[in-house]
Amino acid sequence: MIFKENFLVPFKTGAFFCLLFLSGCSAVSPWERGTLAKSEMNLEPSPLQNSLRSHQYGSREAASGGGQSSGGGCGCY
Amino acid sequence: MVATKSKALHLLTAAALALPLTAVYAGDEEATFQYGHYDEGARNLFNIQSALKPIQVDSLQTSTKLKLSDRVRLAFNYTQDTWSGATQIDTAPLAFGGNRQRLIAANTFSGASPYLQNANVFVDKNFNPLQQNSQTGKFTQNNQLVQTLSSASPETRKQGDLRFGYDWDEASLDVGAGTSAENDYNSSYGNVSGRLDFNQKLTSVNFGTSYTASNTEAMLDHDAAPYIEKSTFGTRVQSLPNGVKLVTGSKQDWSGSLGLTQILNKSALVEGNVSYTASSGYMANPYKTVAVLFVDPNQKLGASGQLNGSMLAFLEQRPGERNQWTESLRYVQHIEPFDASLHLDYRFYHDDWGINAHTLSADWIQPIGKSWSVTPRVRYYSQNAASFYTPYVVSKQAASTVTFDVNGNPVRTIYDPKLLPQNYSSDYRLSGYGALSGGLTVTKKFAKGLELQAGVEYYTHAGSLKLGGGGEGSYADFDGYLVNAALKVDLATLSIANSNHSEHSEHAHHHGAGTPAGVMFDHVLPNAGDTMVGYRYMYENQSGGTQNGTNSVSDTMLVNQACGSQKCFVTPQNMSMNMHMFELMYAPTDWMTLMLMPQFMDMHMTMRSLDGAPASPAMTTALGAAIVHSQHEHTTGGIGDTGMYALFKVFKTDAQQINLSLGGTAPTGDSAIQLRDIHQQDLGFIHYGMQLGSGTWDFKPAVTYTANIDDWTFGTQLNGTKRLASHNNSGFALGDIFQATSWGSYSWTNWLSTSVRGIYTAQGALKGAYNGVYHQIGSMDYVRNYGGRFVDVGFGVNASMPNGSLKGNRLSFEWLQSVHDDVNGYQLPRYGALSATWSYAF
């Protein structure tokens, strides 16, 4: 039952994102991307620290993963 | 000045043109090292004063990214975690007394020990738990729950993975694989991911898929196994001949993700991601049990209206399938007035175990000046309980009944397992709760592409924090903190810096070019302002037949002679150590170099029973319990002692050099590691050789002479270790060390050389002895069975890059073969040691 109720959620969310993207963007020329090139504007500014945190959250919370597909060990404690 | 500016502009433009490739921001070529420590607060055990240490985890991560060509990337990651401390084994009403307290002396409590079975508990007619007053015998209702805790000796997990990437102009593809190994759980995984850019790189589509195969092979806890009900074991649990119960299972996960990254304007971007994971197989935690309260509803009510029940423990049961969906949205906005960037992330997770979870986090990255940045961070997480989560199960049937057959003989019938739920778990991670955390990260960029980062995060888990209320009771609440320190070396920036520094290529080639990997303290940086970062790995192994002096000895001799006036029960069979050392060198002047050297290590030891050993005392005695526990591999791991040195150039000509190194180590490594309690016995300190640090401040001088003649390099070094205290806080001190070594190396080309080395080492026995509880079961528990005189021969290969994109890098390996061991007392002979070093001078 739970499966059926939730099945459409990803698609609905996806549709929402598409609309958001299409409406919200303006053309940004390559030479206007100086700010975006700063390291703190990276989607993942500290990948190593993030992996440590994710590992700790993963060992304490039921909802793990969901970012990029990576796989990995347990390290459960 | 002008040149620097235009270079910076050039770099920025180059990076901007590559947008929005997230991989580009992260640095194409870098080496990163990170240490992390997680420490949890004690759980609330109400009336029990527990001395059990809460869980703590030490992690080491290293990551290297290289470009093999303009378009081919290679990344290698290695992670190692060691953890120890108390964890939840199940949950039960407080009235049933799941955590037994042990008083070892007046006001001194040893760890509480888990009590999983209780055949004499009481409930009222509505099955509410009743607490009986031990004096008056009166019953009162008490619905308070409590977690039953069990402690664990240290355990280590290691994970390595490799990833290849290929970049096209507007696309990329990555293929990776890795493996993770720990005592009771192994997994291997592979993944493929890619990116397609559209719309002048304003839009990117990211996709990925991965497969993971995992195997569980867990020995049930010594203390718990006899009290766990076997009726639901099925084929999952095997009984080994030595009485050990082994839980086995395998699991497969398939995962796929699809995402879209969009640049919204000059100062904002957003990413949306959808992922799905299908898991099947054994997904339970083999160490978790669920308390089942059996109450026969047909019994007569007692005088106070009470019903009698039995509490039994079952291994938790989880469904064999799990489908998980995640949708996430990440938004990054540059805040012009502060020149800061704001990161907002939201994730929604749901699975067919009935769990829905929301995660919200916000990071504010605030650059300060040119080289500092401060990042405050807040995160909120909330989940509802899995459909099969229950603190404990109430089963309305008798745990066992006795009837009489036709001949009048009693027949005992146990409960019907079919009347139990199909799945049940009392793992607090599957309960409904919320978690709030906040932290701060500080980053400092140094010149030449070096970056240091330190962070702290406080985490609090509480049922009352659940979104919409209705979370688990406060008995399951806990908090903890996570600290991390990271060093990042941007190899691409370094190459650029290096290419403008022609004199550096000289020293990168000459310096230490022929020094074997196992030699330290030989290198003084040539110019004021020079910096070097390095990583050293060392593996040491001791195995084979135990020796006395230079002679091998029989089991009978070991039993009777190796343990002083006592008898030995066991002997070490194999001991190994892995050390990871980081070298940070800086030359404030051209005649002196300062060096900081943090270390991270792990140790492993297996033992075997000795033939002819006396019969082991009962397991209910501490000595007996210690002997039983020695059947398991013993492991420790974490940070070791930290080295701090000053290296002086005493004498130097074109062909010869003498360096003096003065300094030593600070006792940052743990020298008070204890084994966990088993069979309600305090096993006390682990064997001396398994401690991670000396516990004393140690003085370590070294003097090194090197000479270069054509393609040959010769070197000699004398070094020593002097402990600056007669004993550490645990009551002992390691022996002093003297070492003499000489080597010769030949350069075959301008980048490759090989070396041969001889080493003589003399080390004293331990002084003092443990000042707390410990049990002497074998030769390794006696202080005189440490140290000795040793001769080793080393064979090494060194590569140092004089030019090209890898200029300044040096990589070397050395195998040390033990050729002569004259040990103090009785010890395992040394088999050999492997050293590997990488260093980068700039």
PDB file of N, CA, C and O in Angstrom, chain B residues 369-429:
ATOM      1  N   GLY B 369      38.939  37.766   4.603  1.00  0.00           N
ATOM      2  CA  GLY B 369      40.225  38.088   3.993  1.00  0.00           C
ATOM      3  C   GLY B 369      40.453  37.171   2.802  1.00  0.00           C
ATOM      4  O   GLY B 369      39.509  36.605   2.236  1.00  0.00           O
ATOM      5  N   LYS B 370      41.718  37.015   2.442  1.00  0.00           N
ATOM      6  CA  LYS B 370      42.029  36.220   1.256  1.00  0.00           C
ATOM      7  C   LYS B 370      42.144  34.734   1.558  1.00  0.00           C
ATOM      8  O   LYS B 370      42.024  33.901   0.674  1.00  0.00           O
ATOM      9  N   SER B 371      42.428  34.375   2.818  1.00  0.00           N
ATOM     10  CA  SER B 371      42.805  32.983   3.043  1.00  0.00           C
ATOM     11  C   SER B 371      41.956  32.245   4.074  1.00  0.00           C
ATOM     12  O   SER B 371      42.083  31.044   4.211  1.00  0.00           O
ATOM     13  N   TRP B 372      41.095  32.950   4.793  1.00  0.00           N
ATOM     14  CA  TRP B 372      40.298  32.255   5.804  1.00  0.00           C
ATOM     15  C   TRP B 372      38.869  32.084   5.340  1.00  0.00           C
ATOM     16  O   TRP B 372      38.374  32.888   4.569  1.00  0.00           O
ATOM     17  N   SER B 373      38.204  31.056   5.841  1.00  0.00           N
ATOM     18  CA  SER B 373      36.758  31.012   5.680  1.00  0.00           C
ATOM     19  C   SER B 373      36.145  30.310   6.895  1.00  0.00           C
ATOM     20  O   SER B 373      36.738  29.407   7.474  1.00  0.00           O
ATOM     21  N   VAL B 374      34.973  30.775   7.289  1.00  0.00           N
ATOM     22  CA  VAL B 374      34.277  30.233   8.455  1.00  0.00           C
ATOM     23  C   VAL B 374      32.897  29.797   7.996  1.00  0.00           C
ATOM     24  O   VAL B 374      32.216  30.545   7.296  1.00  0.00           O
ATOM     25  N   THR B 375      32.510  28.579   8.339  1.00  0.00           N
ATOM     26  CA  THR B 375      31.225  28.050   7.893  1.00  0.00           C
ATOM     27  C   THR B 375      30.381  27.574   9.064  1.00  0.00           C
ATOM     28  O   THR B 375      30.622  26.497   9.599  1.00  0.00           O
ATOM     29  N   PRO B 376      29.402  28.350   9.506  1.00  0.00           N
ATOM     30  CA  PRO B 376      28.438  27.807  10.459  1.00  0.00           C
ATOM     31  C   PRO B 376      27.417  26.945   9.709  1.00  0.00           C
ATOM     32  O   PRO B 376      27.142  27.196   8.530  1.00  0.00           O
ATOM     33  N   ARG B 377      26.906  25.955  10.409  1.00  0.00           N
ATOM     34  CA  ARG B 377      26.048  24.995   9.729  1.00  0.00           C
ATOM     35  C   ARG B 377      24.976  24.500  10.687  1.00  0.00           C
ATOM     36  O   ARG B 377      25.241  24.296  11.869  1.00  0.00           O
ATOM     37  N   VAL B 378      23.779  24.302  10.161  1.00  0.00           N
ATOM     38  CA  VAL B 378      22.722  23.733  10.991  1.00  0.00           C
ATOM     39  C   VAL B 378      21.984  22.678  10.167  1.00  0.00           C
ATOM     40  O   VAL B 378      21.881  22.783   8.945  1.00  0.00           O
ATOM     41  N   ARG B 379      21.541  21.619  10.827  1.00  0.00           N
ATOM     42  CA  ARG B 379      20.881  20.518  10.120  1.00  0.00           C
ATOM     43  C   ARG B 379      19.769  19.971  10.995  1.00  0.00           C
ATOM     44  O   ARG B 379      19.930  19.855  12.213  1.00  0.00           O
ATOM     45  N   TYR B 380      18.661  19.671  10.352  1.00  0.00           N
ATOM     46  CA  TYR B 380      17.546  19.050  11.075  1.00  0.00           C
ATOM     47  C   TYR B 380      17.101  17.805  10.317  1.00  0.00           C
ATOM     48  O   TYR B 380      17.011  17.807   9.091  1.00  0.00           O
ATOM     49  N   TYR B 381      16.867  16.733  11.080  1.00  0.00           N
ATOM     50  CA  TYR B 381      16.453  15.472  10.481  1.00  0.00           C
ATOM     51  C   TYR B 381      15.272  14.940  11.278  1.00  0.00           C
ATOM     52  O   TYR B 381      15.251  15.039  12.513  1.00  0.00           O
ATOM     53  N   SER B 382      14.307  14.383  10.581  1.00  0.00           N
ATOM     54  CA  SER B 382      13.181  13.790  11.298  1.00  0.00           C
ATOM     55  C   SER B 382      12.687  12.564  10.537  1.00  0.00           C
ATOM     56  O   SER B 382      12.623  12.571   9.312  1.00  0.00           O
ATOM     57  N   GLN B 383      12.374  11.507  11.261  1.00  0.00           N
ATOM     58  CA  GLN B 383      11.830  10.316  10.602  1.00  0.00           C
ATOM     59  C   GLN B 383      10.718   9.740  11.458  1.00  0.00           C
ATOM     60  O   GLN B 383      10.704   9.926  12.682  1.00  0.00           O
ATOM     61  N   ASN B 384       9.788   9.012  10.797  1.00  0.00           N
ATOM     62  CA  ASN B 384       8.832   8.253  11.588  1.00  0.00           C
ATOM     63  C   ASN B 384       9.290   6.808  11.668  1.00  0.00           C
ATOM     64  O   ASN B 384      10.250   6.419  11.001  1.00  0.00           O
ATOM     65  N   ALA B 385       8.634   6.038  12.519  1.00  0.00           N
ATOM     66  CA  ALA B 385       9.121   4.689  12.811  1.00  0.00           C
ATOM     67  C   ALA B 385       8.833   3.720  11.665  1.00  0.00           C
ATOM     68  O   ALA B 385       7.858   3.883  10.926  1.00  0.00           O
ATOM     69  N   ALA B 386       9.678   2.709  11.537  1.00  0.00           N
ATOM     70  CA  ALA B 386       9.413   1.621  10.594  1.00  0.00           C
ATOM     71  C   ALA B 386       8.183   0.859  11.077  1.00  0.00           C
ATOM     72  O   ALA B 386       7.893   0.817  12.278  1.00  0.00           O
ATOM     73  N   SER B 387       7.454   0.253  10.124  1.00  0.00           N
ATOM     74  CA  SER B 387       6.191  -0.399  10.490  1.00  0.00           C
ATOM     75  C   SER B 387       6.399  -1.536  11.486  1.00  0.00           C
ATOM     76  O   SER B 387       5.517  -1.835  12.277  1.00  0.00           O
ATOM     77  N   PHE B 388       7.580  -2.155  11.470  1.00  0.00           N
ATOM     78  CA  PHE B 388       7.801  -3.298  12.364  1.00  0.00           C
ATOM     79  C   PHE B 388       8.614  -2.906  13.602  1.00  0.00           C
ATOM     80  O   PHE B 388       9.060  -3.756  14.356  1.00  0.00           O
ATOM     81  N   TYR B 389       8.815  -1.594  13.791  1.00  0.00           N
ATOM     82  CA  TYR B 389       9.559  -1.154  14.979  1.00  0.00           C
ATOM     83  C   TYR B 389       8.695  -1.323  16.213  1.00  0.00           C
ATOM     84  O   TYR B 389       7.507  -0.975  16.205  1.00  0.00           O
ATOM     85  N   THR B 390       9.254  -1.856  17.264  1.00  0.00           N
ATOM     86  CA  THR B 390       8.557  -1.960  18.535  1.00  0.00           C
ATOM     87  C   THR B 390       9.601  -1.988  19.636  1.00  0.00           C
ATOM     88  O   THR B 390      10.623  -2.657  19.471  1.00  0.00           O
ATOM     89  N   PRO B 391       9.425  -1.250  20.719  1.00  0.00           N
ATOM     90  CA  PRO B 391      10.435  -1.295  21.779  1.00  0.00           C
ATOM     91  C   PRO B 391      10.585  -2.734  22.309  1.00  0.00           C
ATOM     92  O   PRO B 391      11.676  -3.210  22.538  1.00  0.00           O
ATOM     93  N   TYR B 392       9.443  -3.407  22.511  1.00  0.00           N
ATOM     94  CA  TYR B 392       9.457  -4.825  22.873  1.00  0.00           C
ATOM     95  C   TYR B 392       8.138  -5.439  22.434  1.00  0.00           C
ATOM     96  O   TYR B 392       7.191  -4.721  22.104  1.00  0.00           O
ATOM     97  N   VAL B 393       8.079  -6.766  22.366  1.00  0.00           N
ATOM     98  CA  VAL B 393       6.895  -7.458  21.864  1.00  0.00           C
ATOM     99  C   VAL B 393       6.154  -8.076  23.040  1.00  0.00           C
ATOM    100  O   VAL B 393       6.780  -8.638  23.940  1.00  0.00           O
ATOM    101  N   VAL B 394       4.833  -7.970  23.049  1.00  0.00           N
ATOM    102  CA  VAL B 394       4.039  -8.690  24.055  1.00  0.00           C
ATOM    103  C   VAL B 394       3.368  -9.853  23.334  1.00  0.00           C
ATOM    104  O   VAL B 394       2.675  -9.662  22.342  1.00  0.00           O
ATOM    105  N   SER B 395       3.615 -11.071  23.790  1.00  0.00           N
ATOM    106  CA  SER B 395       3.002 -12.254  23.182  1.00  0.00           C
ATOM    107  C   SER B 395       2.083 -12.903  24.215  1.00  0.00           C
ATOM    108  O   SER B 395       2.537 -13.294  25.300  1.00  0.00           O
ATOM    109  N   LYS B 396       0.801 -12.975  23.868  1.00  0.00           N
ATOM    110  CA  LYS B 396      -0.171 -13.454  24.863  1.00  0.00           C
ATOM    111  C   LYS B 396      -0.260 -14.973  24.830  1.00  0.00           C
ATOM    112  O   LYS B 396      -1.233 -15.557  24.377  1.00  0.00           O
ATOM    113  N   GLN B 397       0.784 -15.593  25.257  1.00  0.00           N
ATOM    114  CA  GLN B 397       0.842 -17.054  25.399  1.00  0.00           C
ATOM    115  C   GLN B 397       1.924 -17.353  26.436  1.00  0.00           C
ATOM    116  O   GLN B 397       2.766 -16.505  26.724  1.00  0.00           O
ATOM    117  N   ALA B 398       1.889 -18.530  26.985  1.00  0.00           N
ATOM    118  CA  ALA B 398       2.892 -18.880  27.995  1.00  0.00           C
ATOM    119  C   ALA B 398       4.216 -19.154  27.305  1.00  0.00           C
ATOM    120  O   ALA B 398       4.252 -19.691  26.190  1.00  0.00           O
ATOM    121  N   ALA B 399       5.324 -18.778  27.960  1.00  0.00           N
ATOM    122  CA  ALA B 399       6.645 -19.068  27.397  1.00  0.00           C
ATOM    123  C   ALA B 399       6.849 -20.572  27.342  1.00  0.00           C
ATOM    124  O   ALA B 399       7.413 -21.107  26.389  1.00  0.00           O
ATOM    125  N   SER B 400       6.380 -21.280  28.368  1.00  0.00           N
ATOM    126  CA  SER B 400       6.390 -22.750  28.323  1.00  0.00           C
ATOM    127  C   SER B 400       5.330 -23.268  29.280  1.00  0.00           C
ATOM    128  O   SER B 400       5.003 -22.613  30.265  1.00  0.00           O
ATOM    129  N   THR B 401       4.780 -24.408  28.928  1.00  0.00           N
ATOM    130  CA  THR B 401       3.784 -25.028  29.812  1.00  0.00           C
ATOM    131  C   THR B 401       4.182 -26.467  30.043  1.00  0.00           C
ATOM    132  O   THR B 401       4.844 -27.087  29.197  1.00  0.00           O
ATOM    133  N   VAL B 402       3.804 -26.995  31.194  1.00  0.00           N
ATOM    134  CA  VAL B 402       4.107 -28.389  31.511  1.00  0.00           C
ATOM    135  C   VAL B 402       2.783 -29.143  31.603  1.00  0.00           C
ATOM    136  O   VAL B 402       1.871 -28.733  32.305  1.00  0.00           O
ATOM    137  N   THR B 403       2.676 -30.217  30.798  1.00  0.00           N
ATOM    138  CA  THR B 403       1.489 -31.091  30.892  1.00  0.00           C
ATOM    139  C   THR B 403       1.987 -32.491  31.224  1.00  0.00           C
ATOM    140  O   THR B 403       3.206 -32.729  31.252  1.00  0.00           O
ATOM    141  N   PHE B 404       1.077 -33.406  31.466  1.00  0.00           N
ATOM    142  CA  PHE B 404       1.482 -34.775  31.802  1.00  0.00           C
ATOM    143  C   PHE B 404       0.933 -35.736  30.777  1.00  0.00           C
ATOM    144  O   PHE B 404      -0.230 -35.619  30.364  1.00  0.00           O
ATOM    145  N   ASP B 405       1.773 -36.647  30.316  1.00  0.00           N
ATOM    146  CA  ASP B 405       1.304 -37.613  29.322  1.00  0.00           C
ATOM    147  C   ASP B 405       0.545 -38.734  30.021  1.00  0.00           C
ATOM    148  O   ASP B 405       0.379 -38.728  31.246  1.00  0.00           O
ATOM    149  N   VAL B 406       0.088 -39.736  29.247  1.00  0.00           N
ATOM    150  CA  VAL B 406      -0.750 -40.823  29.794  1.00  0.00           C
ATOM    151  C   VAL B 406      -0.067 -41.567  30.919  1.00  0.00           C
ATOM    152  O   VAL B 406      -0.704 -42.105  31.823  1.00  0.00           O
ATOM    153  N   ASN B 407       1.291 -41.599  30.878  1.00  0.00           N
ATOM    154  CA  ASN B 407       2.014 -42.300  31.939  1.00  0.00           C
ATOM    155  C   ASN B 407       2.316 -41.399  33.131  1.00  0.00           C
ATOM    156  O   ASN B 407       3.021 -41.796  34.057  1.00  0.00           O
ATOM    157  N   GLY B 408       1.818 -40.181  33.076  1.00  0.00           N
ATOM    158  CA  GLY B 408       2.043 -39.264  34.186  1.00  0.00           C
ATOM    159  C   GLY B 408       3.389 -38.580  34.155  1.00  0.00           C
ATOM    160  O   GLY B 408       3.796 -37.933  35.118  1.00  0.00           O
ATOM    161  N   ASN B 409       4.164 -38.697  33.008  1.00  0.00           N
ATOM    162  CA  ASN B 409       5.447 -38.000  32.908  1.00  0.00           C
ATOM    163  C   ASN B 409       5.228 -36.574  32.434  1.00  0.00           C
ATOM    164  O   ASN B 409       4.405 -36.331  31.551  1.00  0.00           O
ATOM    165  N   PRO B 410       5.990 -35.621  33.013  1.00  0.00           N
ATOM    166  CA  PRO B 410       5.812 -34.226  32.602  1.00  0.00           C
ATOM    167  C   PRO B 410       6.330 -33.987  31.174  1.00  0.00           C
ATOM    168  O   PRO B 410       7.362 -34.531  30.786  1.00  0.00           O
ATOM    169  N   VAL B 411       5.574 -33.236  30.383  1.00  0.00           N
ATOM    170  CA  VAL B 411       5.986 -32.865  29.024  1.00  0.00           C
ATOM    171  C   VAL B 411       5.994 -31.346  28.947  1.00  0.00           C
ATOM    172  O   VAL B 411       4.997 -30.701  29.266  1.00  0.00           O
ATOM    173  N   ARG B 412       7.163 -30.783  28.572  1.00  0.00           N
ATOM    174  CA  ARG B 412       7.275 -29.328  28.519  1.00  0.00           C
ATOM    175  C   ARG B 412       7.043 -28.864  27.082  1.00  0.00           C
ATOM    176  O   ARG B 412       7.658 -29.352  26.153  1.00  0.00           O
ATOM    177  N   THR B 413       6.128 -27.942  26.905  1.00  0.00           N
ATOM    178  CA  THR B 413       5.846 -27.384  25.584  1.00  0.00           C
ATOM    179  C   THR B 413       6.238 -25.910  25.599  1.00  0.00           C
ATOM    180  O   THR B 413       5.853 -25.196  26.522  1.00  0.00           O
ATOM    181  N   ILE B 414       7.017 -25.477  24.588  1.00  0.00           N
ATOM    182  CA  ILE B 414       7.374 -24.054  24.571  1.00  0.00           C
ATOM    183  C   ILE B 414       6.366 -23.269  23.741  1.00  0.00           C
ATOM    184  O   ILE B 414       5.485 -23.840  23.089  1.00  0.00           O
ATOM    185  N   TYR B 415       6.487 -21.982  23.803  1.00  0.00           N
ATOM    186  CA  TYR B 415       5.635 -21.049  23.053  1.00  0.00           C
ATOM    187  C   TYR B 415       5.597 -21.440  21.576  1.00  0.00           C
ATOM    188  O   TYR B 415       6.484 -22.114  21.065  1.00  0.00           O
ATOM    189  N   ASP B 416       4.571 -20.951  20.889  1.00  0.00           N
ATOM    190  CA  ASP B 416       4.453 -21.198  19.457  1.00  0.00           C
ATOM    191  C   ASP B 416       5.077 -20.003  18.708  1.00  0.00           C
ATOM    192  O   ASP B 416       4.503 -18.901  18.730  1.00  0.00           O
ATOM    193  N   PRO B 417       6.245 -20.196  18.070  1.00  0.00           N
ATOM    194  CA  PRO B 417       6.908 -19.064  17.392  1.00  0.00           C
ATOM    195  C   PRO B 417       6.029 -18.447  16.304  1.00  0.00           C
ATOM    196  O   PRO B 417       6.201 -17.286  15.945  1.00  0.00           O
ATOM    197  N   LYS B 418       5.061 -19.233  15.767  1.00  0.00           N
ATOM    198  CA  LYS B 418       4.193 -18.709  14.698  1.00  0.00           C
ATOM    199  C   LYS B 418       3.281 -17.589  15.195  1.00  0.00           C
ATOM    200  O   LYS B 418       2.743 -16.821  14.399  1.00  0.00           O
ATOM    201  N   LEU B 419       3.088 -17.527  16.515  1.00  0.00           N
ATOM    202  CA  LEU B 419       2.232 -16.476  17.057  1.00  0.00           C
ATOM    203  C   LEU B 419       2.979 -15.150  17.242  1.00  0.00           C
ATOM    204  O   LEU B 419       2.395 -14.153  17.626  1.00  0.00           O
ATOM    205  N   LEU B 420       4.301 -15.172  16.977  1.00  0.00           N
ATOM    206  CA  LEU B 420       5.074 -13.924  17.068  1.00  0.00           C
ATOM    207  C   LEU B 420       4.917 -13.141  15.763  1.00  0.00           C
ATOM    208  O   LEU B 420       4.630 -13.730  14.722  1.00  0.00           O
ATOM    209  N   PRO B 421       5.117 -11.829  15.796  1.00  0.00           N
ATOM    210  CA  PRO B 421       5.059 -11.076  14.538  1.00  0.00           C
ATOM    211  C   PRO B 421       6.135 -11.590  13.573  1.00  0.00           C
ATOM    212  O   PRO B 421       7.133 -12.161  14.000  1.00  0.00           O
ATOM    213  N   GLN B 422       5.934 -11.350  12.270  1.00  0.00           N
ATOM    214  CA  GLN B 422       6.898 -11.827  11.280  1.00  0.00           C
ATOM    215  C   GLN B 422       8.207 -11.042  11.376  1.00  0.00           C
ATOM    216  O   GLN B 422       9.283 -11.594  11.302  1.00  0.00           O
ATOM    217  N   ASN B 423       8.092  -9.727  11.545  1.00  0.00           N
ATOM    218  CA  ASN B 423       9.274  -8.872  11.663  1.00  0.00           C
ATOM    219  C   ASN B 423       9.176  -8.013  12.904  1.00  0.00           C
ATOM    220  O   ASN B 423       8.087  -7.555  13.254  1.00  0.00           O
ATOM    221  N   TYR B 424      10.292  -7.808  13.545  1.00  0.00           N
ATOM    222  CA  TYR B 424      10.329  -6.928  14.716  1.00  0.00           C
ATOM    223  C   TYR B 424      11.755  -6.456  14.942  1.00  0.00           C
ATOM    224  O   TYR B 424      12.716  -7.174  14.717  1.00  0.00           O
ATOM    225  N   SER B 425      11.864  -5.211  15.336  1.00  0.00           N
ATOM    226  CA  SER B 425      13.165  -4.660  15.684  1.00  0.00           C
ATOM    227  C   SER B 425      12.953  -3.567  16.716  1.00  0.00           C
ATOM    228  O   SER B 425      11.992  -2.809  16.638  1.00  0.00           O
ATOM    229  N   SER B 426      13.848  -3.503  17.687  1.00  0.00           N
ATOM    230  CA  SER B 426      13.784  -2.404  18.666  1.00  0.00           C
ATOM    231  C   SER B 426      14.983  -1.484  18.489  1.00  0.00           C
ATOM    232  O   SER B 426      15.355  -0.749  19.384  1.00  0.00           O
ATOM    233  N   ASP B 427      15.608  -1.554  17.296  1.00  0.00           N
ATOM    234  CA  ASP B 427      16.738  -0.672  16.989  1.00  0.00           C
ATOM    235  C   ASP B 427      16.226   0.772  16.999  1.00  0.00           C
ATOM    236  O   ASP B 427      15.329   1.120  16.237  1.00  0.00           O
ATOM    237  N   TYR B 428      16.818   1.600  17.855  1.00  0.00           N
ATOM    238  CA  TYR B 428      16.333   2.983  17.986  1.00  0.00           C
ATOM    239  C   TYR B 428      16.443   3.755  16.673  1.00  0.00           C
ATOM    240  O   TYR B 428      15.787   4.764  16.469  1.00  0.00           O
ATOM    241  N   ARG B 429      17.301   3.264  15.740  1.00  0.00           N
ATOM    242  CA  ARG B 429      17.447   3.940  14.447  1.00  0.00           C
ATOM    243  C   ARG B 429      16.219   3.763  13.568  1.00  0.00           C
ATOM    244  O   ARG B 429      16.061   4.435  12.558  1.00  0.00           O
TER     245      ARG B 429
END
